[in-house]
Structure formats: C-alpha cells, structure tokens
C-alpha positions as protocol buffer text, in pm:
chain_id: "A"
residue {
  index: 1
  type: LEU
  ca { x: 4342 y: -4977 z: -3035 }
}
residue {
  index: 2
  type: GLN
  ca { x: 4517 y: -4641 z: -3078 }
}
residue {
  index: 3
  type: VAL
  ca { x: 4437 y: -4545 z: -2717 }
}
residue {
  index: 4
  type: VAL
  ca { x: 4586 y: -4874 z: -2594 }
}
residue {
  index: 5
  type: LEU
  ca { x: 4900 y: -4820 z: -2802 }
}
residue {
  index: 6
  type: PHE
  ca { x: 4926 y: -4463 z: -2673 }
}
residue {
  index: 7
  type: MET
  ca { x: 4888 y: -4581 z: -2312 }
}
residue {
  index: 8
  type: ASP
  ca { x: 5147 y: -4855 z: -2369 }
}
residue {
  index: 9
  type: LYS
  ca { x: 5389 y: -4594 z: -2505 }
}
residue {
  index: 10
  type: ILE
  ca { x: 5334 y: -4367 z: -2204 }
}
residue {
  index: 11
  type: LEU
  ca { x: 5380 y: -4659 z: -1962 }
}
residue {
  index: 12
  type: GLU
  ca { x: 5695 y: -4767 z: -2146 }
}
residue {
  index: 13
  type: GLN
  ca { x: 5838 y: -4414 z: -2136 }
}
residue {
  index: 14
  type: ALA
  ca { x: 5756 y: -4378 z: -1766 }
}
residue {
  index: 15
  type: LEU
  ca { x: 5917 y: -4713 z: -1678 }
}
residue {
  index: 16
  type: LEU
  ca { x: 6228 y: -4636 z: -1880 }
}
residue {
  index: 17
  type: TYR
  ca { x: 6251 y: -4298 z: -1710 }
}
residue {
  index: 18
  type: ASP
  ca { x: 6204 y: -4453 z: -1365 }
}
residue {
  index: 19
  type: PHE
  ca { x: 6493 y: -4690 z: -1423 }
}
residue {
  index: 20
  type: TYR
  ca { x: 6733 y: -4478 z: -1626 }
}
residue {
  index: 21
  type: GLY
  ca { x: 6623 y: -4117 z: -1586 }
}
residue {
  index: 22
  type: GLU
  ca { x: 6908 y: -4033 z: -1350 }
}
residue {
  index: 23
  type: LEU
  ca { x: 7148 y: -4098 z: -1638 }
}
residue {
  index: 24
  type: LEU
  ca { x: 7006 y: -3800 z: -1830 }
}
residue {
  index: 25
  type: THR
  ca { x: 7133 y: -3447 z: -1781 }
}
residue {
  index: 26
  type: TYR
  ca { x: 6931 y: -3212 z: -1560 }
}
residue {
  index: 27
  type: HIS
  ca { x: 6807 y: -3025 z: -1870 }
}
residue {
  index: 28
  type: GLN
  ca { x: 6702 y: -3347 z: -2045 }
}
residue {
  index: 29
  type: LYS
  ca { x: 6533 y: -3479 z: -1730 }
}
residue {
  index: 30
  type: SER
  ca { x: 6329 y: -3166 z: -1672 }
}
residue {
  index: 31
  type: ILE
  ca { x: 6201 y: -3151 z: -2030 }
}
residue {
  index: 32
  type: TYR
  ca { x: 6132 y: -3525 z: -2046 }
}
residue {
  index: 33
  type: GLU
  ca { x: 5946 y: -3513 z: -1711 }
}
residue {
  index: 34
  type: ASP
  ca { x: 5732 y: -3226 z: -1829 }
}
residue {
  index: 35
  type: PHE
  ca { x: 5642 y: -3405 z: -2151 }
}
residue {
  index: 36
  type: VAL
  ca { x: 5598 y: -3764 z: -2031 }
}
residue {
  index: 37
  type: LEU
  ca { x: 5504 y: -3735 z: -1665 }
}
residue {
  index: 38
  type: ASN
  ca { x: 5336 y: -3394 z: -1647 }
}
residue {
  index: 39
  type: ASP
  ca { x: 5169 y: -3417 z: -1990 }
}
residue {
  index: 40
  type: PHE
  ca { x: 5278 y: -3071 z: -2106 }
}
residue {
  index: 41
  type: SER
  ca { x: 5270 y: -3000 z: -2479 }
}
residue {
  index: 42
  type: LEU
  ca { x: 5582 y: -2931 z: -2681 }
}
residue {
  index: 43
  type: SER
  ca { x: 5471 y: -2569 z: -2716 }
}
residue {
  index: 44
  type: GLU
  ca { x: 5416 y: -2525 z: -2343 }
}
residue {
  index: 45
  type: ILE
  ca { x: 5759 y: -2665 z: -2262 }
}
residue {
  index: 46
  type: GLY
  ca { x: 5922 y: -2453 z: -2533 }
}
residue {
  index: 47
  type: GLU
  ca { x: 5757 y: -2135 z: -2410 }
}
residue {
  index: 48
  type: ASP
  ca { x: 5855 y: -2206 z: -2051 }
}
residue {
  index: 49
  type: ARG
  ca { x: 6218 y: -2273 z: -2141 }
}
residue {
  index: 50
  type: LYS
  ca { x: 6249 y: -2018 z: -2420 }
}
residue {
  index: 51
  type: ILE
  ca { x: 6335 y: -2278 z: -2685 }
}
residue {
  index: 52
  type: SER
  ca { x: 6157 y: -2379 z: -3002 }
}
residue {
  index: 53
  type: ARG
  ca { x: 5894 y: -2650 z: -3019 }
}
residue {
  index: 54
  type: GLN
  ca { x: 6129 y: -2838 z: -3255 }
}
residue {
  index: 55
  type: GLY
  ca { x: 6409 y: -2807 z: -2999 }
}
residue {
  index: 56
  type: VAL
  ca { x: 6188 y: -2965 z: -2734 }
}
residue {
  index: 57
  type: TYR
  ca { x: 6088 y: -3241 z: -2974 }
}
residue {
  index: 58
  type: ASP
  ca { x: 6453 y: -3314 z: -3055 }
}
residue {
  index: 59
  type: ILE
  ca { x: 6544 y: -3338 z: -2686 }
}
residue {
  index: 60
  type: ILE
  ca { x: 6255 y: -3575 z: -2616 }
}
residue {
  index: 61
  type: LYS
  ca { x: 6350 y: -3797 z: -2911 }
}
residue {
  index: 62
  type: ARG
  ca { x: 6713 y: -3797 z: -2797 }
}
residue {
  index: 63
  type: CYS
  ca { x: 6604 y: -3895 z: -2446 }
}
residue {
  index: 64
  type: ASP
  ca { x: 6385 y: -4175 z: -2586 }
}
residue {
  index: 65
  type: ARG
  ca { x: 6682 y: -4309 z: -2783 }
}
residue {
  index: 66
  type: LEU
  ca { x: 6911 y: -4290 z: -2481 }
}
residue {
  index: 67
  type: LEU
  ca { x: 6665 y: -4457 z: -2245 }
}
residue {
  index: 68
  type: ASN
  ca { x: 6592 y: -4734 z: -2496 }
}
residue {
  index: 69
  type: SER
  ca { x: 6964 y: -4780 z: -2552 }
}
residue {
  index: 70
  type: TYR
  ca { x: 7019 y: -4830 z: -2178 }
}
residue {
  index: 71
  type: GLU
  ca { x: 6736 y: -5084 z: -2169 }
}
residue {
  index: 72
  type: ASP
  ca { x: 6877 y: -5268 z: -2471 }
}
residue {
  index: 73
  type: LYS
  ca { x: 7205 y: -5307 z: -2285 }
}
residue {
  index: 74
  type: LEU
  ca { x: 7091 y: -5361 z: -1926 }
}
residue {
  index: 75
  type: HIS
  ca { x: 6736 y: -5506 z: -1953 }
}
residue {
  index: 76
  type: LEU
  ca { x: 6638 y: -5372 z: -1609 }
}
residue {
  index: 77
  type: VAL
  ca { x: 6277 y: -5291 z: -1705 }
}
residue {
  index: 78
  type: GLN
  ca { x: 6236 y: -5633 z: -1867 }
}
residue {
  index: 79
  type: LYS
  ca { x: 6376 y: -5804 z: -1555 }
}
residue {
  index: 80
  type: PHE
  ca { x: 6150 y: -5596 z: -1331 }
}
residue {
  index: 81
  type: LEU
  ca { x: 5836 y: -5681 z: -1530 }
}
residue {
  index: 82
  type: THR
  ca { x: 5929 y: -6051 z: -1541 }
}
residue {
  index: 83
  type: ALA
  ca { x: 5988 y: -6058 z: -1164 }
}
residue {
  index: 84
  type: LYS
  ca { x: 5658 y: -5879 z: -1105 }
}
residue {
  index: 85
  type: ASP
  ca { x: 5473 y: -6137 z: -1317 }
}
residue {
  index: 86
  type: GLN
  ca { x: 5642 y: -6426 z: -1139 }
}
residue {
  index: 87
  type: VAL
  ca { x: 5560 y: -6291 z: -793 }
}
residue {
  index: 88
  type: ALA
  ca { x: 5199 y: -6241 z: -905 }
}
residue {
  index: 89
  type: LYS
  ca { x: 5186 y: -6607 z: -1011 }
}
residue {
  index: 90
  type: ILE
  ca { x: 5331 y: -6720 z: -678 }
}
residue {
  index: 91
  type: HIS
  ca { x: 5065 y: -6514 z: -502 }
}
residue {
  index: 92
  type: GLU
  ca { x: 4793 y: -6661 z: -720 }
}
residue {
  index: 93
  type: PHE
  ca { x: 4914 y: -7020 z: -676 }
}
residue {
  index: 94
  type: ALA
  ca { x: 4934 y: -6986 z: -298 }
}
residue {
  index: 95
  type: GLY
  ca { x: 4580 y: -6847 z: -291 }
}
residue {
  index: 96
  type: GLU
  ca { x: 4449 y: -7131 z: -506 }
}
residue {
  index: 97
  type: ILE
  ca { x: 4612 y: -7396 z: -289 }
}
residue {
  index: 98
  type: LEU
  ca { x: 4469 y: -7235 z: 25 }
}
residue {
  index: 99
  type: LYS
  ca { x: 4121 y: -7281 z: -123 }
}
residue {
  index: 100
  type: THR
  ca { x: 4161 y: -7659 z: -117 }
}
residue {
  index: 101
  type: GLU
  ca { x: 4057 y: -7838 z: 201 }
}
residue {
  index: 102
  type: ASP
  ca { x: 4290 y: -8137 z: 208 }
}
residue {
  index: 103
  type: ILE
  ca { x: 4620 y: -7973 z: 306 }
}
residue {
  index: 104
  type: PRO
  ca { x: 4788 y: -8005 z: 646 }
}
residue {
  index: 105
  type: GLU
  ca { x: 4767 y: -7713 z: 891 }
}
residue {
  index: 106
  type: THR
  ca { x: 5144 y: -7655 z: 878 }
}
residue {
  index: 107
  type: SER
  ca { x: 5128 y: -7622 z: 499 }
}
residue {
  index: 108
  type: THR
  ca { x: 4837 y: -7381 z: 533 }
}
residue {
  index: 109
  type: GLU
  ca { x: 5046 y: -7154 z: 756 }
}
residue {
  index: 110
  type: TYR
  ca { x: 5339 y: -7158 z: 514 }
}
residue {
  index: 111
  type: LEU
  ca { x: 5109 y: -7084 z: 223 }
}
residue {
  index: 112
  type: ARG
  ca { x: 4956 y: -6791 z: 410 }
}
residue {
  index: 113
  type: GLN
  ca { x: 5305 y: -6655 z: 473 }
}
residue {
  index: 114
  type: ILE
  ca { x: 5396 y: -6700 z: 105 }
}
residue {
  index: 115
  type: GLU
  ca { x: 5076 y: -6523 z: 5 }
}
residue {
  index: 116
  type: SER
  ca { x: 5142 y: -6239 z: 249 }
}
residue {
  index: 117
  type: ILE
  ca { x: 5505 y: -6193 z: 141 }
}
residue {
  index: 118
  type: SER
  ca { x: 5418 y: -6203 z: -229 }
}
residue {
  index: 119
  type: ASN
  ca { x: 5139 y: -5952 z: -171 }
}
residue {
  index: 120
  type: SER
  ca { x: 5383 y: -5716 z: 4 }
}
residue {
  index: 121
  type: ILE
  ca { x: 5629 y: -5744 z: -284 }
}
residue {
  index: 122
  type: LEU
  ca { x: 5355 y: -5671 z: -538 }
}
residue {
  index: 123
  type: GLU
  ca { x: 5243 y: -5363 z: -344 }
}
residue {
  index: 124
  type: GLU
  ca { x: 5598 y: -5229 z: -343 }
}
residue {
  index: 125
  type: MET
  ca { x: 5638 y: -5284 z: -717 }
}
C-alpha cells in the first residue's frame, strides 16, 4: 500500500509539473525536476547547488504548494484525466460494438474510424 501511495504521489507531482511547471522560476524548476523527475536526493541537489538540504526541502515544498494551488484554481490536470478516461471508454465501446455481428457495414466503418481516432488520442495523452 505504501508503494502505491508513493507512486501515486510521484505521478501527481509529475502531472502537476507537466501542466504548471512553466509558472515556476528557473531555480524552482531545476530543483523540482531534479527531485521529482530525476529522483535525486535532497542531499545530492543541495551539494550540487551549494545550498542546505533543508533549503532544498523548503523549495520543493513551496513548489508543491504552488503547483497544487494552480490546480485548485484551474483544474487542468483533473480535466485532462477526465478526458483521457472518457476517450478510453469511447475506444472500448467502439471495440465492443465491432465484436457484434448484426451491425450494418456503414456503421462498422464509422465504428472503426471512431476506434482509430480514439486510439490516436490515447497514444498522444
């Protein structure tokens, strides 16, 4: 359970950073990237940047608060995840309908196009 929670936290941080990272300063971005995306320890980042481990920790916590604040106001990650789920359902429904044998040929072609388009969208997400 702890591993799942840890992975969820990393995924959440990465998504928030993907959507809102450009709103951070260069200094904040570089430290946050090293910690979240590159999996460097607080000590490694501190040594590299000549700042204390506590200083690195404070910057990361500040970035987390900022990124979460942007999400609370804009909901872009939530909208993205909802859209991704809905497109996945469309893809699944089209595939299920195509498995049935009593649909007209014209409907089959439309369903194949829907399945293809939804698959392309999912690959891009």
